[in-house]
């Protein structure tokens, strides 16, 4: 049975998502539109499957055929258009990243890729044309597992199925709450922490299949209006600082559930959601969702200081293209007279293989960096796989035990600046003399060892109140010959540094503190525009006064505690307070903060005597 209010719900979901991605602050929680989609999907898929299972007409082949017709044609068109623009606009490191996402989308694992590579709310994610496909990946993973689950357990009866699904639901939602605080990226991107949202829709499908809709008009009006208020509230009050999904996701999910259950024809909410234009937007919502992120990403890539007017115009363009896609791509591919099952499956298989091979090929060639001149390629290679270079040595020693040997035991604690320092150990070949163990503390958390009552109130919830709550880390402190601390040393944590150092000295007196570094704003696109000769001039800003002030304050605090302070900034800048990321020979930093292999070598040459 077609319900126009469901299409209205889709419109209510997609509009906030698009305007959130465009950066309009009034839609600070617009990303919860995806949660609305999850509940709708769980409801519709479950309703179809159990109805067919009841009639003994369910076919897994038919199910996947419908999914392929619904999802893949418009998705493949989006991927193809995005590929063309990426080839034309992107520099090698961005093209390589795009190629990886192209391959991942082909196999519906882009959520796993984005979980590993970046956070949803990080600035860099705005330039990822296929970032939004993480939600499609979750739905597809659900579509693969859920029908098989129902087929396996249908013979045991509805009671057993509901008990099992309820158990999975509670495991998933409590895991989601835990992950939203402790592992927010995993909680956001992965199916085990999102499955409960789809299961809310599934439970609605089971309920309505058995009991039907309520006939109590007052209950329908109040419940559906409450649902609408909950969704709008989520869009307005939730933002990127909210631990999400977790229990906060219940706000839009329960709102959606109430509308599906009680917003039937005749209710006030149904009348609103069934308005002609709202339904039309709902009908094209899938294509609108697919097109908006690539359009916004490429727009931001071309215009770094993009205006709100242009962003709004790009949102409107997304809807215009979505209408064309809905009419000329989505609808024809759903017509079995035009496209047979065999044709759909062949089309799907060829598309998946083709896009994945293209993605693997571009990735293997590092975004065609070899097509640039020798001098240009030398610079551009610093941006390819740069993040992996920074992390690998550090991660290989993370949370290990010290090896029993004659080597000096060094415990390295800190954020991504500590990751740079791990590379220095290898560049100086001190790894032959040092048994290294690393421990990661995100910059946003700070290296703080304080009385819990003194912890900064604005410290993120996912940060441990005391990193020494980890008993294993305590044992490493005792066993280590030296403890090295390396961090960006955020200015708002500086007032707590002295007490932290005093407390750490009591655990291990052999502390070394490494200072932060900053090289200004790196703009690879400016490099391509102006060339190597002017790179150092156009790729930096003047040093931020707060950085220099905080560097000096950090130095004074460390020295006042009679601890050695290694000034990384001056070591890289030949004794000066500031220098360009390009020193006339090669890139020191690829992003203004973290070191290239050349930068690591340069730092190693200047501090090797200090770390022996």
Coordinates of C-alpha atoms in Angstrom, one line a residue:
X1 CA 0.0 0.0 0.0
X2 CA 1.5 3.3 -1.1
X3 CA 1.7 6.0 1.6
X4 CA 2.4 9.5 0.4
X5 CA 3.4 10.5 3.9
X6 CA 6.4 8.2 3.6
X7 CA 7.6 10.2 0.6
X8 CA 7.0 13.3 2.7
X9 CA 9.2 11.8 5.4
X10 CA 11.9 11.3 2.8
X11 CA 11.7 14.9 1.9
X12 CA 12.0 15.8 5.6
X13 CA 15.1 13.7 5.7
X14 CA 16.9 14.8 2.6
X15 CA 16.5 18.6 2.8
X16 CA 18.3 18.9 6.2
X17 CA 21.1 16.6 5.1
X18 CA 21.8 18.6 2.0
X19 CA 21.7 22.0 3.8
X20 CA 23.8 20.6 6.6
X21 CA 26.5 19.5 4.1
X22 CA 26.2 23.0 2.6
X23 CA 27.2 24.4 6.0
X24 CA 24.1 26.3 6.9
X25 CA 24.2 26.6 10.7
X26 CA 20.4 26.5 11.2
X27 CA 20.7 22.8 10.0
X28 CA 23.4 22.0 12.6
X29 CA 21.8 18.6 13.1
X30 CA 20.8 18.0 9.5
X31 CA 22.8 14.9 9.3
X32 CA 20.1 13.1 11.4
X33 CA 18.2 13.0 8.2
X34 CA 20.2 9.8 7.5
X35 CA 18.8 8.3 10.6
X36 CA 15.3 9.0 9.3
X37 CA 16.2 7.2 6.1
X38 CA 17.5 4.2 8.1
X39 CA 14.2 3.8 9.9
X40 CA 12.2 4.2 6.7
X41 CA 14.4 1.6 5.0
X42 CA 14.1 -0.9 7.8
X43 CA 10.3 -0.5 7.8
X44 CA 9.8 -0.8 4.0
X45 CA 12.2 -3.7 3.5
X46 CA 10.7 -5.7 6.4
X47 CA 7.2 -5.1 5.3
X48 CA 7.9 -6.4 1.9
X49 CA 9.9 -9.5 3.0
X50 CA 7.5 -10.7 5.7
X51 CA 4.5 -10.2 3.5
X52 CA 6.1 -12.3 0.8
X53 CA 7.2 -14.9 3.4
X54 CA 3.7 -15.1 4.6
X55 CA 2.5 -15.8 1.1
X56 CA 5.4 -18.2 0.5
X57 CA 6.4 -16.0 -2.5
X58 CA 9.6 -14.6 -1.2
X59 CA 12.6 -15.0 -3.5
X60 CA 16.1 -13.8 -2.5
X61 CA 16.8 -13.3 -6.2
X62 CA 13.8 -11.1 -6.7
X63 CA 14.7 -9.1 -3.6
X64 CA 18.2 -8.3 -4.8
X65 CA 16.8 -7.6 -8.3
X66 CA 14.6 -4.9 -6.8
X67 CA 17.5 -3.5 -4.7
X68 CA 19.7 -3.4 -7.8
X69 CA 17.0 -1.6 -9.9
X70 CA 16.4 0.9 -7.1
X71 CA 20.0 1.7 -6.0
X72 CA 22.6 1.0 -8.7
X73 CA 21.6 2.9 -11.9
X74 CA 21.5 6.3 -10.3
X75 CA 24.6 5.5 -8.1
X76 CA 26.6 4.4 -11.1
X77 CA 25.7 7.6 -13.0
X78 CA 26.8 9.7 -9.9
X79 CA 30.1 7.8 -9.7
X80 CA 30.7 8.2 -13.5
X81 CA 30.1 12.0 -13.4
X82 CA 32.2 12.3 -10.2
X83 CA 35.0 10.4 -11.8
X84 CA 35.1 12.8 -14.8
X85 CA 35.2 15.9 -12.6
X86 CA 37.8 14.3 -10.4
X87 CA 40.1 13.5 -13.3
X88 CA 39.7 17.0 -14.6
X89 CA 40.0 18.9 -11.2
X90 CA 41.8 16.9 -8.6
X91 CA 45.5 16.9 -7.8
X92 CA 47.2 13.5 -7.4
X93 CA 46.7 13.0 -3.7
X94 CA 43.0 14.0 -3.9
X95 CA 42.5 11.8 -7.0
X96 CA 44.2 8.9 -5.3
X97 CA 41.8 9.3 -2.3
X98 CA 38.8 9.6 -4.6
X99 CA 39.9 6.4 -6.4
X100 CA 40.0 4.5 -3.2
X101 CA 36.5 5.6 -2.4
X102 CA 35.4 4.7 -6.0
X103 CA 36.5 1.1 -5.4
X104 CA 35.0 0.9 -2.0
X105 CA 31.6 2.2 -3.1
X106 CA 31.6 -0.5 -5.8
X107 CA 31.6 -3.2 -3.1
X108 CA 29.5 -1.2 -0.6
X109 CA 32.3 -0.9 2.0
X110 CA 32.8 2.9 1.7
X111 CA 31.7 3.2 5.3
X112 CA 34.7 1.1 6.4
X113 CA 37.1 3.2 4.2
X114 CA 35.9 6.5 5.6
X115 CA 35.9 5.1 9.2
X116 CA 39.6 4.2 8.8
X117 CA 40.6 7.4 6.9
X118 CA 38.7 10.3 8.2
X119 CA 36.1 11.7 10.5
X120 CA 32.7 12.7 9.1
X121 CA 32.9 16.2 10.7
X122 CA 36.5 17.0 9.7
X123 CA 37.1 19.9 7.3
X124 CA 38.8 17.6 4.8
X125 CA 35.6 15.5 4.5
X126 CA 33.9 18.3 2.7
X127 CA 36.1 17.7 -0.3
X128 CA 35.2 13.9 -0.5
X129 CA 32.7 13.6 -3.4
X130 CA 31.6 10.1 -2.3
X131 CA 31.6 10.6 1.5
X132 CA 27.8 10.3 1.7
X133 CA 27.9 6.8 0.3
X134 CA 28.8 5.5 3.8
X135 CA 25.0 5.4 4.6
X136 CA 24.3 3.4 1.4
X137 CA 27.0 0.9 2.4
X138 CA 25.3 0.4 5.7
X139 CA 21.9 -0.1 4.1
X140 CA 23.3 -2.6 1.6
X141 CA 25.2 -4.5 4.3
X142 CA 21.8 -4.7 6.1
X143 CA 20.0 -5.8 3.0
X144 CA 22.5 -8.7 2.5
X145 CA 22.2 -9.9 6.1
X146 CA 18.6 -9.3 7.1
X147 CA 16.8 -11.3 4.4
X148 CA 19.1 -14.3 5.0
X149 CA 18.4 -14.0 8.8
X150 CA 14.6 -14.0 8.2
X151 CA 14.9 -17.0 5.8
X152 CA 16.9 -19.0 8.3
X153 CA 14.6 -18.3 11.3
X154 CA 11.1 -17.9 9.7
X155 CA 10.4 -21.6 10.3
X156 CA 10.9 -21.1 14.1
X157 CA 8.0 -18.5 14.2
X158 CA 7.6 -14.8 14.8
X159 CA 8.2 -15.1 18.5
X160 CA 11.7 -16.4 18.1
X161 CA 12.6 -13.9 15.4
X162 CA 11.4 -11.0 17.6
X163 CA 13.3 -12.2 20.6
X164 CA 16.5 -12.5 18.6
X165 CA 16.1 -9.2 16.9
X166 CA 15.3 -7.5 20.2
X167 CA 18.5 -8.9 21.7
X168 CA 20.5 -7.6 18.7
X169 CA 18.7 -4.3 19.0
X170 CA 19.8 -3.7 22.6
X171 CA 23.3 -4.9 22.0
X172 CA 23.6 -2.5 19.1
X173 CA 22.1 0.5 20.8
X174 CA 24.2 0.2 23.9
X175 CA 27.3 -0.5 21.8
X176 CA 26.4 2.6 19.8
X177 CA 26.2 4.8 23.0
X178 CA 29.5 3.4 24.2
X179 CA 31.2 3.9 20.8
X180 CA 29.8 7.4 20.4
X181 CA 31.9 8.4 23.4
X182 CA 35.0 6.2 23.2
X183 CA 35.3 5.5 19.4
X184 CA 33.1 8.1 17.7
X185 CA 34.2 7.4 14.1
X186 CA 33.5 3.7 14.4
X187 CA 30.2 4.5 16.1
X188 CA 29.2 6.8 13.3
X189 CA 30.2 4.7 10.3
X190 CA 29.8 1.0 11.1
X191 CA 26.7 -1.2 10.8
X192 CA 27.0 -2.9 14.3
X193 CA 26.5 0.6 15.9
X194 CA 23.8 1.6 13.4
X195 CA 21.9 -1.6 13.0
X196 CA 19.4 -0.7 15.8
X197 CA 18.1 2.2 13.8
X198 CA 17.2 0.0 10.9
X199 CA 15.7 -2.5 13.4
X200 CA 13.4 0.2 14.7
X201 CA 11.9 0.3 11.2
X202 CA 11.9 -3.5 11.1
X203 CA 9.9 -3.7 14.4
X204 CA 7.3 -1.3 13.0
X205 CA 7.0 -3.5 9.9
X206 CA 6.4 -6.6 12.2
X207 CA 3.9 -4.6 14.3
X208 CA 1.8 -3.2 11.4
X209 CA 1.8 -6.5 9.6
X210 CA 0.2 -8.2 12.6
X211 CA -2.0 -5.5 14.2
X212 CA -2.5 -2.8 11.5
X213 CA -2.9 0.9 12.2
X214 CA -4.5 2.5 15.2
X215 CA -8.1 3.7 14.7
X216 CA -7.9 6.1 17.6
X217 CA -7.8 9.5 15.9
X218 CA -6.7 11.4 19.0
X219 CA -3.8 9.0 19.5
X220 CA -2.8 9.2 15.8
X221 CA -2.9 13.0 15.9
X222 CA -0.9 13.4 19.1
X223 CA 1.6 10.7 18.4
X224 CA 2.4 11.7 14.8
X225 CA 2.7 15.4 15.8
X226 CA 5.1 14.4 18.6
X227 CA 7.1 12.5 16.0
X228 CA 7.3 15.5 13.7
X229 CA 8.4 17.7 16.6
X230 CA 11.1 15.2 17.6
X231 CA 12.6 15.1 14.1
X232 CA 12.6 18.9 13.8
X233 CA 14.1 19.2 17.3
X234 CA 16.9 16.8 16.4
X235 CA 17.7 18.9 13.3
X236 CA 17.9 22.1 15.3
X237 CA 19.6 21.1 18.7
X238 CA 21.9 18.2 17.7
X239 CA 25.3 19.3 16.2
X240 CA 28.7 17.8 15.4
X241 CA 29.8 18.1 19.1
X242 CA 26.9 15.8 20.2
X243 CA 28.1 12.2 20.9
X244 CA 26.4 10.5 18.0
X245 CA 24.6 8.2 17.2
X246 CA 24.2 6.7 20.6
X247 CA 21.1 7.5 22.6
X248 CA 20.9 11.0 20.9
X249 CA 19.9 9.2 17.7
X250 CA 16.7 8.1 19.4
X251 CA 15.4 11.6 18.9
X252 CA 15.0 11.4 15.1
X253 CA 14.5 7.7 15.0
X254 CA 11.6 7.6 17.5
X255 CA 10.2 10.7 15.7
X256 CA 10.2 8.8 12.4
X257 CA 8.7 5.7 14.1
X258 CA 5.8 7.6 15.5
X259 CA 5.0 9.2 12.1
X260 CA 5.1 5.8 10.3
X261 CA 3.0 4.2 13.0
X262 CA 0.4 7.0 13.6
X263 CA 0.7 9.5 10.8
X264 CA -1.9 7.9 8.6
X265 CA -4.1 9.5 6.0
X266 CA -6.3 12.2 7.6
X267 CA -4.0 13.2 10.3
X268 CA -2.5 16.8 10.4
X269 CA 1.0 15.4 9.9
X270 CA -0.1 13.3 7.0
X271 CA -1.7 16.3 5.3
X272 CA 1.5 18.3 5.7
X273 CA 3.8 15.5 4.5
X274 CA 1.4 14.7 1.6
X275 CA 1.6 18.1 0.0
X276 CA 2.3 17.9 -3.7
X277 CA 5.8 19.6 -3.6
X278 CA 6.9 17.7 -0.5
X279 CA 5.9 14.4 -2.0
X280 CA 7.7 15.3 -5.3
X281 CA 10.9 16.1 -3.3
X282 CA 10.5 12.8 -1.5
X283 CA 10.2 10.9 -4.8
X284 CA 13.5 12.4 -6.0
X285 CA 15.2 12.2 -2.6
X286 CA 17.4 9.3 -3.5
X287 CA 18.9 11.0 -6.5
X288 CA 19.1 14.3 -4.6
X289 CA 21.0 12.6 -1.8
X290 CA 23.4 11.0 -4.4
X291 CA 24.1 14.2 -6.3
X292 CA 24.4 16.9 -3.6
X293 CA 27.7 15.8 -2.0
X294 CA 29.7 15.6 -5.3
X295 CA 28.3 18.9 -6.4
X296 CA 29.2 20.6 -3.1
X297 CA 32.6 18.9 -2.9
X298 CA 33.7 20.0 -6.4
X299 CA 32.2 23.4 -5.8
X300 CA 34.4 23.8 -2.7
X301 CA 37.4 22.4 -4.5
X302 CA 37.1 25.0 -7.2
X303 CA 36.1 28.0 -5.0
X304 CA 38.0 27.8 -1.7
X305 CA 36.2 30.9 -0.3
X306 CA 32.8 29.8 -1.5
X307 CA 29.9 32.1 -0.7
X308 CA 26.6 31.0 0.9
X309 CA 24.7 32.2 -2.2
X310 CA 26.8 29.8 -4.3
X311 CA 26.4 27.0 -1.8
X312 CA 22.6 27.5 -1.9
X313 CA 22.6 27.6 -5.7
X314 CA 24.5 24.3 -5.7
X315 CA 21.8 22.8 -3.4
X316 CA 19.1 23.9 -5.8
X317 CA 21.1 22.4 -8.7
X318 CA 21.2 19.1 -6.8
X319 CA 17.4 19.0 -6.8
X320 CA 17.2 19.9 -10.5
X321 CA 19.6 17.1 -11.4
X322 CA 17.8 14.8 -9.1
X323 CA 14.5 15.3 -11.0
X324 CA 16.3 14.5 -14.3
X325 CA 17.9 11.4 -12.7
X326 CA 14.5 10.3 -11.3
X327 CA 12.7 10.7 -14.5
X328 CA 15.3 9.4 -17.0
X329 CA 17.4 6.9 -14.9
X330 CA 15.5 5.7 -11.8
X331 CA 12.1 5.2 -13.4
X332 CA 13.2 3.5 -16.7
X333 CA 15.4 1.0 -14.8
X334 CA 12.5 0.0 -12.6
X335 CA 10.5 -1.0 -15.7
X336 CA 11.0 -4.7 -16.3
X337 CA 9.7 -4.3 -19.9
X338 CA 12.6 -2.1 -20.7
X339 CA 15.3 -3.8 -18.6
X340 CA 15.0 -7.5 -17.9
X341 CA 16.4 -9.2 -14.8
X342 CA 19.3 -10.6 -16.8
X343 CA 20.1 -7.1 -18.1
X344 CA 19.9 -5.6 -14.7
X345 CA 22.3 -8.2 -13.1
X346 CA 24.7 -7.9 -16.0
X347 CA 24.6 -4.1 -15.8
X348 CA 25.2 -4.3 -12.0
X349 CA 28.1 -6.7 -12.3
X350 CA 29.8 -4.8 -15.1
X351 CA 29.4 -1.5 -13.2
X352 CA 30.8 -2.8 -10.0
X353 CA 33.8 -4.5 -11.7
X354 CA 34.5 -1.5 -13.9
X355 CA 34.4 1.2 -11.2
X356 CA 36.5 -1.0 -8.8
X357 CA 39.1 -1.6 -11.5
X358 CA 39.3 2.1 -12.4
X359 CA 39.7 2.9 -8.7
X360 CA 42.4 0.3 -8.2
X361 CA 44.3 1.5 -11.3
X362 CA 44.2 5.2 -10.3
X363 CA 45.2 4.4 -6.8
X364 CA 48.1 2.2 -7.9
X365 CA 49.4 5.1 -10.0
X366 CA 49.1 7.5 -7.1
X367 CA 46.6 9.7 -8.9
X368 CA 48.7 9.9 -12.1
X369 CA 51.4 11.9 -10.3
X370 CA 54.0 10.7 -12.8
X371 CA 52.3 12.7 -15.6
X372 CA 53.6 15.9 -14.0
X373 CA 57.1 17.3 -14.6
X374 CA 60.0 15.9 -12.6
X375 CA 60.1 19.0 -10.3
X376 CA 56.3 19.1 -9.9
X377 CA 56.1 15.3 -9.2
X378 CA 58.8 15.6 -6.6
X379 CA 56.7 18.1 -4.6
X380 CA 53.3 16.5 -5.2
X381 CA 54.5 13.0 -4.0
X382 CA 54.8 14.5 -0.6
X383 CA 51.0 14.7 -0.4
X384 CA 50.4 11.1 -1.6
X385 CA 50.1 8.6 1.3
X386 CA 51.3 11.4 3.6
X387 CA 49.1 10.5 6.5
X388 CA 50.1 6.8 6.3
X389 CA 53.8 7.7 6.4
X390 CA 53.2 9.7 9.6
X391 CA 51.3 7.0 11.4
X392 CA 52.9 3.7 10.4
X393 CA 56.0 3.5 12.6
X394 CA 54.1 4.9 15.6
X395 CA 51.2 2.4 15.2
X396 CA 53.6 -0.5 14.9
X397 CA 54.8 0.1 18.4
X398 CA 51.5 1.2 19.9
X399 CA 50.5 -0.3 23.3
X400 CA 53.2 -2.9 23.0
X401 CA 55.3 -4.3 25.9
X402 CA 59.0 -3.5 26.1
X403 CA 61.2 -6.1 24.7
X404 CA 63.8 -7.6 27.1
X405 CA 67.1 -6.5 25.7
X406 CA 70.1 -4.3 26.2
X407 CA 68.3 -1.4 24.4
X408 CA 67.2 1.8 26.1
X409 CA 63.5 1.6 26.9
X410 CA 61.6 4.7 25.7
X411 CA 57.9 5.3 26.1
X412 CA 56.6 7.8 23.6
X413 CA 53.3 9.4 24.5
X414 CA 51.3 12.0 22.5
X415 CA 49.2 12.9 19.5
X416 CA 50.1 13.0 15.8
X417 CA 53.2 15.1 16.6
X418 CA 54.4 12.1 18.6
X419 CA 53.9 10.0 15.4
X420 CA 56.3 12.3 13.6
X421 CA 58.8 11.7 16.4
X422 CA 58.6 8.0 16.0
X423 CA 59.7 8.5 12.4
X424 CA 62.7 10.5 13.7
X425 CA 63.8 7.5 15.8
X426 CA 64.0 5.4 12.7
X427 CA 65.6 8.1 10.5
X428 CA 68.4 8.6 13.0
X429 CA 68.6 4.8 13.2
X430 CA 68.2 5.1 17.0
X431 CA 65.8 2.2 16.8
X432 CA 68.9 0.0 16.9
X433 CA 69.6 1.4 20.4
X434 CA 66.0 2.1 21.5
X435 CA 63.2 -0.3 22.5
X436 CA 60.2 1.9 21.6
X437 CA 56.7 1.7 22.9
X438 CA 54.1 4.3 21.9
X439 CA 50.8 5.4 23.4
X440 CA 48.4 7.7 21.5
X441 CA 46.4 10.5 23.1
X442 CA 44.4 12.7 20.7
X443 CA 45.3 16.4 20.6
X444 CA 41.8 17.3 21.5
X445 CA 42.2 15.4 24.8
X446 CA 45.6 16.7 25.8
X447 CA 48.3 15.0 27.9
X448 CA 46.7 15.8 31.3
X449 CA 47.3 14.1 34.6
X450 CA 45.2 15.9 37.1
X451 CA 42.8 15.5 39.9
X452 CA 39.5 14.7 38.1
X453 CA 37.9 17.7 39.7
X454 CA 40.4 20.0 37.9
X455 CA 39.8 18.6 34.4
X456 CA 38.8 21.2 31.9
X457 CA 35.0 21.3 31.5
X458 CA 35.2 21.7 27.7
X459 CA 37.3 18.6 27.3
X460 CA 35.5 16.1 24.9
X461 CA 33.5 13.4 26.5
X462 CA 35.3 10.6 24.7
X463 CA 38.6 11.5 26.4
X464 CA 39.6 9.5 29.4
X465 CA 39.5 11.6 32.6
X466 CA 42.9 10.2 33.5
X467 CA 45.0 8.4 30.9
X468 CA 46.8 6.6 33.7
X469 CA 43.6 4.8 34.5
X470 CA 45.1 2.3 32.1
X471 CA 47.0 0.0 34.4
X472 CA 49.1 -1.3 31.5
X473 CA 50.3 2.2 30.8
X474 CA 51.2 2.6 34.5
X475 CA 53.5 -0.5 34.3
X476 CA 55.1 1.0 31.2
X477 CA 55.9 4.2 33.1
X478 CA 57.7 2.2 35.8
X479 CA 59.6 0.0 33.3
X480 CA 60.7 2.8 30.9
X481 CA 64.2 4.3 31.1
X482 CA 62.8 7.5 29.6
X483 CA 59.4 9.0 28.8
X484 CA 59.0 11.3 25.8
X485 CA 56.0 13.6 25.6
X486 CA 55.2 15.1 22.2
X487 CA 52.1 17.1 21.4
X488 CA 50.6 20.1 19.7
X489 CA 50.2 21.4 23.2
X490 CA 46.9 23.2 22.6
X491 CA 46.8 26.6 24.3
X492 CA 43.7 25.9 26.4
X493 CA 45.5 23.0 28.0
X494 CA 48.6 24.9 28.8
X495 CA 47.4 26.1 32.3
X496 CA 47.3 22.4 33.3
X497 CA 50.7 21.5 32.0
X498 CA 52.8 22.3 35.1
X499 CA 50.7 20.1 37.4
X500 CA 50.7 17.3 34.8
X501 CA 54.5 17.4 34.6
X502 CA 54.9 17.4 38.4
X503 CA 52.7 14.3 38.6
X504 CA 54.5 12.5 35.8
X505 CA 57.9 13.2 37.4
X506 CA 56.8 11.2 40.4
X507 CA 56.1 8.3 38.1
X508 CA 59.3 8.6 36.0
X509 CA 61.8 11.4 36.5
X510 CA 63.4 10.9 33.1
X511 CA 61.1 13.0 31.0
X512 CA 61.8 14.7 27.7
X513 CA 59.2 17.2 26.3
X514 CA 59.1 18.0 22.6
X515 CA 57.6 21.2 21.4
X516 CA 55.0 21.8 18.7
X517 CA 55.6 23.0 15.1
X518 CA 53.7 25.1 12.6
X519 CA 54.5 26.1 9.0
X520 CA 51.5 28.0 7.9
X521 CA 48.7 27.1 5.5
X522 CA 49.6 24.6 2.8
X523 CA 47.8 25.1 -0.5
X524 CA 48.9 22.5 -3.1
X525 CA 46.5 24.1 -5.6
X526 CA 48.4 27.3 -5.3
X527 CA 51.6 25.4 -6.0
X528 CA 50.1 24.2 -9.3
X529 CA 49.0 27.6 -10.1
X530 CA 52.2 29.5 -9.5
X531 CA 54.9 26.8 -9.7
X532 CA 57.9 25.7 -7.6
X533 CA 59.7 29.0 -7.8
X534 CA 57.1 30.9 -5.8
X535 CA 55.9 28.0 -3.7
X536 CA 57.5 29.2 -0.4
X537 CA 56.1 32.6 -0.9
X538 CA 52.4 31.7 -1.6
X539 CA 52.0 28.7 0.6
X540 CA 52.4 30.2 4.0
X541 CA 50.7 32.7 6.3
X542 CA 52.6 34.6 8.9
X543 CA 52.9 32.5 12.1
X544 CA 49.8 32.8 14.2
X545 CA 50.7 34.9 17.2
X546 CA 48.9 32.4 19.5
X547 CA 51.1 29.6 18.3
X548 CA 54.3 31.5 19.1
X549 CA 53.0 32.7 22.4
X550 CA 52.0 29.2 23.4
X551 CA 55.3 27.8 22.2
X552 CA 57.2 30.2 24.5
X553 CA 54.8 29.6 27.4
X554 CA 55.2 25.8 27.0
X555 CA 58.9 26.1 26.9
X556 CA 59.0 28.2 30.2
X557 CA 56.7 25.7 32.0
X558 CA 58.8 22.7 31.0
X559 CA 62.1 24.4 31.9
X560 CA 60.7 25.6 35.2
X561 CA 60.1 22.0 36.1
X562 CA 63.8 21.2 35.4
X563 CA 63.0 19.1 32.4
X564 CA 64.7 19.2 29.0
X565 CA 62.6 20.9 26.2
X566 CA 63.4 20.1 22.6
X567 CA 62.3 23.0 20.4
X568 CA 61.2 21.2 17.3
X569 CA 60.2 24.4 15.6
X570 CA 63.6 26.0 15.8
X571 CA 65.3 22.7 14.9
X572 CA 63.4 22.6 11.6
X573 CA 63.7 26.3 11.0
X574 CA 67.4 26.6 11.5
X575 CA 67.1 28.4 14.8
X576 CA 64.3 30.8 13.6
X577 CA 60.8 31.1 15.0
X578 CA 59.2 30.4 11.7
X579 CA 59.9 29.1 8.2
X580 CA 58.2 28.0 5.0
X581 CA 57.0 24.4 4.5
X582 CA 59.2 24.4 1.3
X583 CA 62.9 25.2 2.0
X584 CA 64.0 25.5 -1.7
X585 CA 64.8 21.8 -1.9
X586 CA 61.7 19.9 -0.9
X587 CA 58.7 20.0 1.3
X588 CA 59.2 19.9 5.1
X589 CA 55.5 19.5 5.8
X590 CA 52.6 18.4 3.7
X591 CA 49.9 20.1 5.7
X592 CA 51.5 22.8 7.8
X593 CA 51.9 20.6 10.9
X594 CA 53.1 17.1 10.0
X595 CA 56.4 16.1 8.4
X596 CA 57.2 14.6 5.0
X597 CA 60.1 12.1 4.8
X598 CA 62.3 15.0 3.9
X599 CA 61.1 17.0 7.0
X600 CA 61.7 14.0 9.2
X601 CA 65.3 13.7 7.8
X602 CA 65.9 17.4 8.5
X603 CA 64.6 17.2 12.0
X604 CA 66.6 14.0 12.6
X605 CA 69.8 15.8 11.6
X606 CA 69.2 18.6 14.0
X607 CA 68.1 16.7 17.2
X608 CA 69.8 13.4 16.9
X609 CA 72.3 14.3 19.6
X610 CA 69.4 15.3 21.9
X611 CA 67.6 12.0 21.8
X612 CA 70.6 9.7 22.2

